[in-house]
Amino acid sequence: MLLLGELEEKKENKRSLLKKLYESLEKERKCVLYESSSGYVFGEGDPDSPVVFVGEAPGEEEDKLKRPFVGRAGQYLNSKLEEVGLKREKVYITNVVKSRPPGNRVPTKEEMASCLPYLRREIEIIKPKIIVCLGSTAVKGILGKDYSITKYRGKTFPYPYDSSIKVFLTYHPAYILRNPSSDKEFLEDLKSIVRIISQA
Ligand code: URA
């Protein structure tokens, strides 16, 4: 068992590795779409979180504020997290693509591929118990395959790069804002996620 001081040290170490990763992202500029946006939007939250939420790409508000999920979809996500007792600052939230695609279009396969090494490294540093894919772009980025969210939501798969990590599929919050009838299922999914975390 780790002592409190050791846990803090581990967390600080993760923070510093994430900082280095974000510095290399800025320096290398290999993750595309940088020029057409206001810059990169990094992941944020608790680096020791047992859960990492992965979205598609920053939108207009995220691009302006340089933080993930701070627009309407983010506010909805925050309220649902609170409903199941998960505090936003206690989880980790990031995106497949780190800058805003023009007009919020879906990122292309090539754009995703250019940013995926950074997402994989983020996950490697955090080493969560569960990765939650918010929508099909996140699923494609994390599992490398197309899965229908309506068919596979609520299901888990092993993370291809570390089978001790579970990958959980659910709706993208922006989809629920357009299809409010899915709100109940999203809440059920978040409750399942809380159960998985507490069992692990
Ligand atoms: N949608 C996403 O996929 N990510 C964000 O950060 C905001 C909206």
PDB file of C-alpha atoms and ligand atoms in Angstrom:
ATOM      1  CA  MET A   1       0.000   0.000   0.000  1.00  0.00           C
ATOM      2  CA  LEU A   2       1.273   3.484  -0.865  1.00  0.00           C
ATOM      3  CA  LEU A   3       1.605   6.071   1.906  1.00  0.00           C
ATOM      4  CA  LEU A   4      -0.002   9.506   1.513  1.00  0.00           C
ATOM      5  CA  GLY A   5       3.322  11.170   0.708  1.00  0.00           C
ATOM      6  CA  GLU A   6       4.092   8.565  -1.943  1.00  0.00           C
ATOM      7  CA  LEU A   7       0.646   9.035  -3.508  1.00  0.00           C
ATOM      8  CA  GLU A   8       1.214  12.800  -3.700  1.00  0.00           C
ATOM      9  CA  GLU A   9       4.626  12.206  -5.262  1.00  0.00           C
ATOM     10  CA  LYS A  10       3.087   9.858  -7.858  1.00  0.00           C
ATOM     11  CA  LYS A  11       0.461  12.460  -8.710  1.00  0.00           C
ATOM     12  CA  GLU A  12       3.072  15.234  -8.993  1.00  0.00           C
ATOM     13  CA  ASN A  13       5.112  12.993 -11.265  1.00  0.00           C
ATOM     14  CA  LYS A  14       2.099  12.444 -13.528  1.00  0.00           C
ATOM     15  CA  ARG A  15       1.445  16.217 -13.579  1.00  0.00           C
ATOM     16  CA  SER A  16       4.985  16.906 -14.661  1.00  0.00           C
ATOM     17  CA  LEU A  17       4.897  14.179 -17.359  1.00  0.00           C
ATOM     18  CA  LEU A  18       1.635  15.628 -18.714  1.00  0.00           C
ATOM     19  CA  LYS A  19       3.166  19.099 -18.732  1.00  0.00           C
ATOM     20  CA  LYS A  20       6.120  17.782 -20.736  1.00  0.00           C
ATOM     21  CA  LEU A  21       3.736  16.050 -23.136  1.00  0.00           C
ATOM     22  CA  TYR A  22       1.805  19.270 -23.721  1.00  0.00           C
ATOM     23  CA  GLU A  23       5.042  21.162 -24.247  1.00  0.00           C
ATOM     24  CA  SER A  24       6.098  18.627 -26.882  1.00  0.00           C
ATOM     25  CA  LEU A  25       2.669  18.874 -28.550  1.00  0.00           C
ATOM     26  CA  GLU A  26       3.128  22.672 -28.829  1.00  0.00           C
ATOM     27  CA  LYS A  27       6.716  22.377 -29.985  1.00  0.00           C
ATOM     28  CA  GLU A  28       6.266  19.613 -32.543  1.00  0.00           C
ATOM     29  CA  ARG A  29       2.962  20.851 -34.029  1.00  0.00           C
ATOM     30  CA  LYS A  30       2.509  17.381 -35.544  1.00  0.00           C
ATOM     31  CA  CYS A  31      -1.106  17.185 -34.407  1.00  0.00           C
ATOM     32  CA  VAL A  32      -2.719  19.030 -37.310  1.00  0.00           C
ATOM     33  CA  LEU A  33      -5.471  21.704 -37.417  1.00  0.00           C
ATOM     34  CA  TYR A  34      -3.296  23.994 -35.302  1.00  0.00           C
ATOM     35  CA  GLU A  35      -3.123  26.765 -37.918  1.00  0.00           C
ATOM     36  CA  SER A  36      -6.860  26.934 -38.588  1.00  0.00           C
ATOM     37  CA  SER A  37      -7.676  27.198 -34.856  1.00  0.00           C
ATOM     38  CA  SER A  38      -6.561  29.426 -31.959  1.00  0.00           C
ATOM     39  CA  GLY A  39      -4.180  26.688 -30.808  1.00  0.00           C
ATOM     40  CA  TYR A  40      -4.197  23.456 -28.859  1.00  0.00           C
ATOM     41  CA  VAL A  41      -6.644  22.562 -26.107  1.00  0.00           C
ATOM     42  CA  PHE A  42      -5.058  20.135 -23.646  1.00  0.00           C
ATOM     43  CA  GLY A  43      -6.747  17.618 -21.412  1.00  0.00           C
ATOM     44  CA  GLU A  44      -7.537  18.744 -17.865  1.00  0.00           C
ATOM     45  CA  GLY A  45      -8.485  17.310 -14.504  1.00  0.00           C
ATOM     46  CA  ASP A  46      -7.056  14.988 -11.893  1.00  0.00           C
ATOM     47  CA  PRO A  47      -4.042  13.076 -13.310  1.00  0.00           C
ATOM     48  CA  ASP A  48      -4.750  10.325 -10.777  1.00  0.00           C
ATOM     49  CA  SER A  49      -8.365   9.939 -11.832  1.00  0.00           C
ATOM     50  CA  PRO A  50      -9.574   6.350 -12.332  1.00  0.00           C
ATOM     51  CA  VAL A  51     -11.583   7.597 -15.304  1.00  0.00           C
ATOM     52  CA  VAL A  52     -10.629   9.501 -18.468  1.00  0.00           C
ATOM     53  CA  PHE A  53     -13.430  10.948 -20.615  1.00  0.00           C
ATOM     54  CA  VAL A  54     -12.504  11.323 -24.283  1.00  0.00           C
ATOM     55  CA  GLY A  55     -14.429  13.594 -26.652  1.00  0.00           C
ATOM     56  CA  GLU A  56     -13.996  14.365 -30.339  1.00  0.00           C
ATOM     57  CA  ALA A  57     -12.360  17.787 -30.665  1.00  0.00           C
ATOM     58  CA  PRO A  58     -12.645  21.262 -29.137  1.00  0.00           C
ATOM     59  CA  GLY A  59     -15.568  23.382 -30.312  1.00  0.00           C
ATOM     60  CA  GLU A  60     -15.862  27.174 -30.538  1.00  0.00           C
ATOM     61  CA  GLU A  61     -16.033  27.858 -26.800  1.00  0.00           C
ATOM     62  CA  GLU A  62     -13.222  25.384 -26.022  1.00  0.00           C
ATOM     63  CA  ASP A  63     -11.067  27.004 -28.715  1.00  0.00           C
ATOM     64  CA  LYS A  64     -11.658  30.431 -27.163  1.00  0.00           C
ATOM     65  CA  LEU A  65     -11.080  29.391 -23.545  1.00  0.00           C
ATOM     66  CA  LYS A  66      -8.445  26.714 -24.286  1.00  0.00           C
ATOM     67  CA  ARG A  67     -10.196  24.168 -22.082  1.00  0.00           C
ATOM     68  CA  PRO A  68     -12.031  20.976 -23.062  1.00  0.00           C
ATOM     69  CA  PHE A  69     -15.807  20.686 -22.701  1.00  0.00           C
ATOM     70  CA  VAL A  70     -16.631  24.194 -21.487  1.00  0.00           C
ATOM     71  CA  GLY A  71     -19.418  24.981 -23.981  1.00  0.00           C
ATOM     72  CA  ARG A  72     -23.027  23.766 -23.884  1.00  0.00           C
ATOM     73  CA  ALA A  73     -22.066  20.089 -24.203  1.00  0.00           C
ATOM     74  CA  GLY A  74     -19.551  20.555 -21.385  1.00  0.00           C
ATOM     75  CA  GLN A  75     -22.104  22.189 -19.104  1.00  0.00           C
ATOM     76  CA  TYR A  76     -24.467  19.295 -19.717  1.00  0.00           C
ATOM     77  CA  LEU A  77     -21.650  16.811 -18.997  1.00  0.00           C
ATOM     78  CA  ASN A  78     -20.760  18.624 -15.749  1.00  0.00           C
ATOM     79  CA  SER A  79     -24.363  18.514 -14.545  1.00  0.00           C
ATOM     80  CA  LYS A  80     -24.655  14.773 -15.265  1.00  0.00           C
ATOM     81  CA  LEU A  81     -21.321  14.055 -13.574  1.00  0.00           C
ATOM     82  CA  GLU A  82     -22.600  15.849 -10.495  1.00  0.00           C
ATOM     83  CA  GLU A  83     -25.818  13.844 -10.566  1.00  0.00           C
ATOM     84  CA  VAL A  84     -23.834  10.612 -10.151  1.00  0.00           C
ATOM     85  CA  GLY A  85     -21.468  12.104  -7.575  1.00  0.00           C
ATOM     86  CA  LEU A  86     -18.468  12.595  -9.873  1.00  0.00           C
ATOM     87  CA  LYS A  87     -16.848  16.019  -9.556  1.00  0.00           C
ATOM     88  CA  ARG A  88     -15.480  17.393 -12.818  1.00  0.00           C
ATOM     89  CA  GLU A  89     -12.179  18.369 -11.212  1.00  0.00           C
ATOM     90  CA  LYS A  90     -11.795  14.808  -9.885  1.00  0.00           C
ATOM     91  CA  VAL A  91     -11.986  13.203 -13.346  1.00  0.00           C
ATOM     92  CA  TYR A  92      -9.805  13.746 -16.406  1.00  0.00           C
ATOM     93  CA  ILE A  93     -11.307  15.118 -19.633  1.00  0.00           C
ATOM     94  CA  THR A  94      -9.623  15.266 -23.022  1.00  0.00           C
ATOM     95  CA  ASN A  95     -10.201  14.946 -26.772  1.00  0.00           C
ATOM     96  CA  VAL A  96      -8.919  12.836 -29.663  1.00  0.00           C
ATOM     97  CA  VAL A  97      -8.031  15.932 -31.705  1.00  0.00           C
ATOM     98  CA  LYS A  98      -6.428  18.764 -29.763  1.00  0.00           C
ATOM     99  CA  SER A  99      -7.535  21.767 -31.826  1.00  0.00           C
ATOM    100  CA  ARG A 100     -10.837  22.890 -33.305  1.00  0.00           C
ATOM    101  CA  PRO A 101     -11.706  21.608 -36.790  1.00  0.00           C
ATOM    102  CA  PRO A 102     -12.984  24.430 -39.040  1.00  0.00           C
ATOM    103  CA  GLY A 103     -16.729  24.904 -38.522  1.00  0.00           C
ATOM    104  CA  ASN A 104     -16.709  22.070 -35.947  1.00  0.00           C
ATOM    105  CA  ARG A 105     -16.682  19.444 -38.683  1.00  0.00           C
ATOM    106  CA  VAL A 106     -15.803  15.845 -37.792  1.00  0.00           C
ATOM    107  CA  PRO A 107     -12.018  15.369 -37.949  1.00  0.00           C
ATOM    108  CA  THR A 108     -10.714  13.258 -40.829  1.00  0.00           C
ATOM    109  CA  LYS A 109      -8.897   9.936 -40.400  1.00  0.00           C
ATOM    110  CA  GLU A 110      -5.572  11.633 -41.134  1.00  0.00           C
ATOM    111  CA  GLU A 111      -6.224  14.464 -38.680  1.00  0.00           C
ATOM    112  CA  MET A 112      -7.093  11.952 -35.982  1.00  0.00           C
ATOM    113  CA  ALA A 113      -4.027   9.848 -36.734  1.00  0.00           C
ATOM    114  CA  SER A 114      -1.758  12.902 -36.359  1.00  0.00           C
ATOM    115  CA  CYS A 115      -3.059  13.547 -32.812  1.00  0.00           C
ATOM    116  CA  LEU A 116      -3.523   9.996 -31.543  1.00  0.00           C
ATOM    117  CA  PRO A 117       0.058   9.488 -30.269  1.00  0.00           C
ATOM    118  CA  TYR A 118      -0.546  12.369 -27.821  1.00  0.00           C
ATOM    119  CA  LEU A 119      -3.838  10.921 -26.590  1.00  0.00           C
ATOM    120  CA  ARG A 120      -2.205   7.513 -26.129  1.00  0.00           C
ATOM    121  CA  ARG A 121       0.608   9.054 -24.120  1.00  0.00           C
ATOM    122  CA  GLU A 122      -1.909  10.981 -21.966  1.00  0.00           C
ATOM    123  CA  ILE A 123      -3.607   7.662 -21.169  1.00  0.00           C
ATOM    124  CA  GLU A 124      -0.293   5.918 -20.569  1.00  0.00           C
ATOM    125  CA  ILE A 125       0.686   8.589 -18.012  1.00  0.00           C
ATOM    126  CA  ILE A 126      -2.694   8.667 -16.228  1.00  0.00           C
ATOM    127  CA  LYS A 127      -3.257   4.888 -16.434  1.00  0.00           C
ATOM    128  CA  PRO A 128      -6.968   5.082 -15.553  1.00  0.00           C
ATOM    129  CA  LYS A 129      -9.162   2.066 -14.760  1.00  0.00           C
ATOM    130  CA  ILE A 130     -11.626   3.099 -17.424  1.00  0.00           C
ATOM    131  CA  ILE A 131     -11.644   5.226 -20.569  1.00  0.00           C
ATOM    132  CA  VAL A 132     -15.060   6.617 -21.466  1.00  0.00           C
ATOM    133  CA  CYS A 133     -15.516   7.263 -25.182  1.00  0.00           C
ATOM    134  CA  LEU A 134     -18.007  10.082 -25.681  1.00  0.00           C
ATOM    135  CA  GLY A 135     -19.340   9.386 -29.153  1.00  0.00           C
ATOM    136  CA  SER A 136     -18.141   7.562 -32.234  1.00  0.00           C
ATOM    137  CA  THR A 137     -15.059   9.685 -33.043  1.00  0.00           C
ATOM    138  CA  ALA A 138     -13.625   8.885 -29.619  1.00  0.00           C
ATOM    139  CA  VAL A 139     -14.412   5.185 -30.142  1.00  0.00           C
ATOM    140  CA  LYS A 140     -12.656   5.227 -33.500  1.00  0.00           C
ATOM    141  CA  GLY A 141      -9.635   6.940 -31.966  1.00  0.00           C
ATOM    142  CA  ILE A 142      -9.404   4.648 -28.939  1.00  0.00           C
ATOM    143  CA  LEU A 143     -10.436   1.280 -30.387  1.00  0.00           C
ATOM    144  CA  GLY A 144      -9.480   1.957 -34.031  1.00  0.00           C
ATOM    145  CA  LYS A 145     -12.871   0.658 -35.208  1.00  0.00           C
ATOM    146  CA  ASP A 146     -16.329   1.953 -36.043  1.00  0.00           C
ATOM    147  CA  TYR A 147     -18.945   0.915 -33.494  1.00  0.00           C
ATOM    148  CA  SER A 148     -22.531   2.083 -33.545  1.00  0.00           C
ATOM    149  CA  ILE A 149     -23.040   3.942 -30.264  1.00  0.00           C
ATOM    150  CA  THR A 150     -26.769   3.204 -30.163  1.00  0.00           C
ATOM    151  CA  LYS A 151     -25.953  -0.516 -30.375  1.00  0.00           C
ATOM    152  CA  TYR A 152     -22.862  -0.652 -28.162  1.00  0.00           C
ATOM    153  CA  ARG A 153     -23.442   2.060 -25.561  1.00  0.00           C
ATOM    154  CA  GLY A 154     -22.977   0.798 -22.020  1.00  0.00           C
ATOM    155  CA  LYS A 155     -20.589  -1.945 -23.206  1.00  0.00           C
ATOM    156  CA  THR A 156     -16.907  -2.258 -22.351  1.00  0.00           C
ATOM    157  CA  PHE A 157     -13.936  -3.435 -24.409  1.00  0.00           C
ATOM    158  CA  PRO A 158     -10.287  -3.910 -23.462  1.00  0.00           C
ATOM    159  CA  TYR A 159      -8.058  -0.964 -24.365  1.00  0.00           C
ATOM    160  CA  PRO A 160      -5.865  -2.247 -27.227  1.00  0.00           C
ATOM    161  CA  TYR A 161      -2.637  -0.790 -25.737  1.00  0.00           C
ATOM    162  CA  ASP A 162      -3.218  -1.980 -22.145  1.00  0.00           C
ATOM    163  CA  SER A 163      -5.820  -4.671 -21.592  1.00  0.00           C
ATOM    164  CA  SER A 164      -6.010  -3.876 -17.855  1.00  0.00           C
ATOM    165  CA  ILE A 165      -7.878  -0.693 -18.845  1.00  0.00           C
ATOM    166  CA  LYS A 166     -11.572  -0.917 -19.795  1.00  0.00           C
ATOM    167  CA  VAL A 167     -13.005   1.147 -22.640  1.00  0.00           C
ATOM    168  CA  PHE A 168     -16.639   2.170 -22.100  1.00  0.00           C
ATOM    169  CA  LEU A 169     -18.817   3.430 -24.945  1.00  0.00           C
ATOM    170  CA  THR A 170     -21.509   6.075 -24.541  1.00  0.00           C
ATOM    171  CA  TYR A 171     -23.133   9.011 -26.299  1.00  0.00           C
ATOM    172  CA  HIS A 172     -21.452  12.335 -26.989  1.00  0.00           C
ATOM    173  CA  PRO A 173     -23.094  15.037 -24.799  1.00  0.00           C
ATOM    174  CA  ALA A 174     -23.781  17.167 -27.909  1.00  0.00           C
ATOM    175  CA  TYR A 175     -25.794  14.262 -29.362  1.00  0.00           C
ATOM    176  CA  ILE A 176     -27.957  14.181 -26.219  1.00  0.00           C
ATOM    177  CA  LEU A 177     -28.585  17.923 -26.464  1.00  0.00           C
ATOM    178  CA  ARG A 178     -29.957  17.230 -29.955  1.00  0.00           C
ATOM    179  CA  ASN A 179     -31.747  14.028 -28.836  1.00  0.00           C
ATOM    180  CA  PRO A 180     -32.948  14.695 -25.269  1.00  0.00           C
ATOM    181  CA  SER A 181     -34.649  11.298 -25.054  1.00  0.00           C
ATOM    182  CA  SER A 182     -31.163   9.728 -24.700  1.00  0.00           C
ATOM    183  CA  ASP A 183     -30.550  11.633 -21.460  1.00  0.00           C
ATOM    184  CA  LYS A 184     -31.846   8.734 -19.341  1.00  0.00           C
ATOM    185  CA  GLU A 185     -29.515   6.234 -21.012  1.00  0.00           C
ATOM    186  CA  PHE A 186     -26.551   8.558 -20.563  1.00  0.00           C
ATOM    187  CA  LEU A 187     -27.314   8.799 -16.844  1.00  0.00           C
ATOM    188  CA  GLU A 188     -27.553   4.985 -16.657  1.00  0.00           C
ATOM    189  CA  ASP A 189     -24.159   4.764 -18.382  1.00  0.00           C
ATOM    190  CA  LEU A 190     -22.601   7.189 -15.908  1.00  0.00           C
ATOM    191  CA  LYS A 191     -23.992   5.121 -13.030  1.00  0.00           C
ATOM    192  CA  SER A 192     -22.421   1.985 -14.559  1.00  0.00           C
ATOM    193  CA  ILE A 193     -19.107   3.847 -14.826  1.00  0.00           C
ATOM    194  CA  VAL A 194     -19.284   4.778 -11.121  1.00  0.00           C
ATOM    195  CA  ARG A 195     -19.980   1.105 -10.301  1.00  0.00           C
ATOM    196  CA  ILE A 196     -16.999  -0.061 -12.388  1.00  0.00           C
ATOM    197  CA  ILE A 197     -14.689   2.454 -10.678  1.00  0.00           C
ATOM    198  CA  SER A 198     -15.818   1.477  -7.202  1.00  0.00           C
ATOM    199  CA  GLN A 199     -15.395  -2.242  -7.922  1.00  0.00           C
ATOM    200  CA  ALA A 200     -11.920  -1.864  -9.377  1.00  0.00           C
TER     201      ALA A 200
HETATM  202  N1  URA B   1     -17.053  18.454 -27.963  1.00  0.00           N
HETATM  203  C1  URA B   1     -15.959  17.677 -27.845  1.00  0.00           C
HETATM  204  O1  URA B   1     -15.910  16.581 -28.385  1.00  0.00           O
HETATM  205  N2  URA B   1     -14.968  18.125 -27.114  1.00  0.00           N
HETATM  206  C2  URA B   1     -14.995  19.267 -26.484  1.00  0.00           C
HETATM  207  O2  URA B   1     -14.021  19.601 -25.815  1.00  0.00           O
HETATM  208  C3  URA B   1     -16.152  20.056 -26.608  1.00  0.00           C
HETATM  209  C4  URA B   1     -17.166  19.635 -27.355  1.00  0.00           C
END
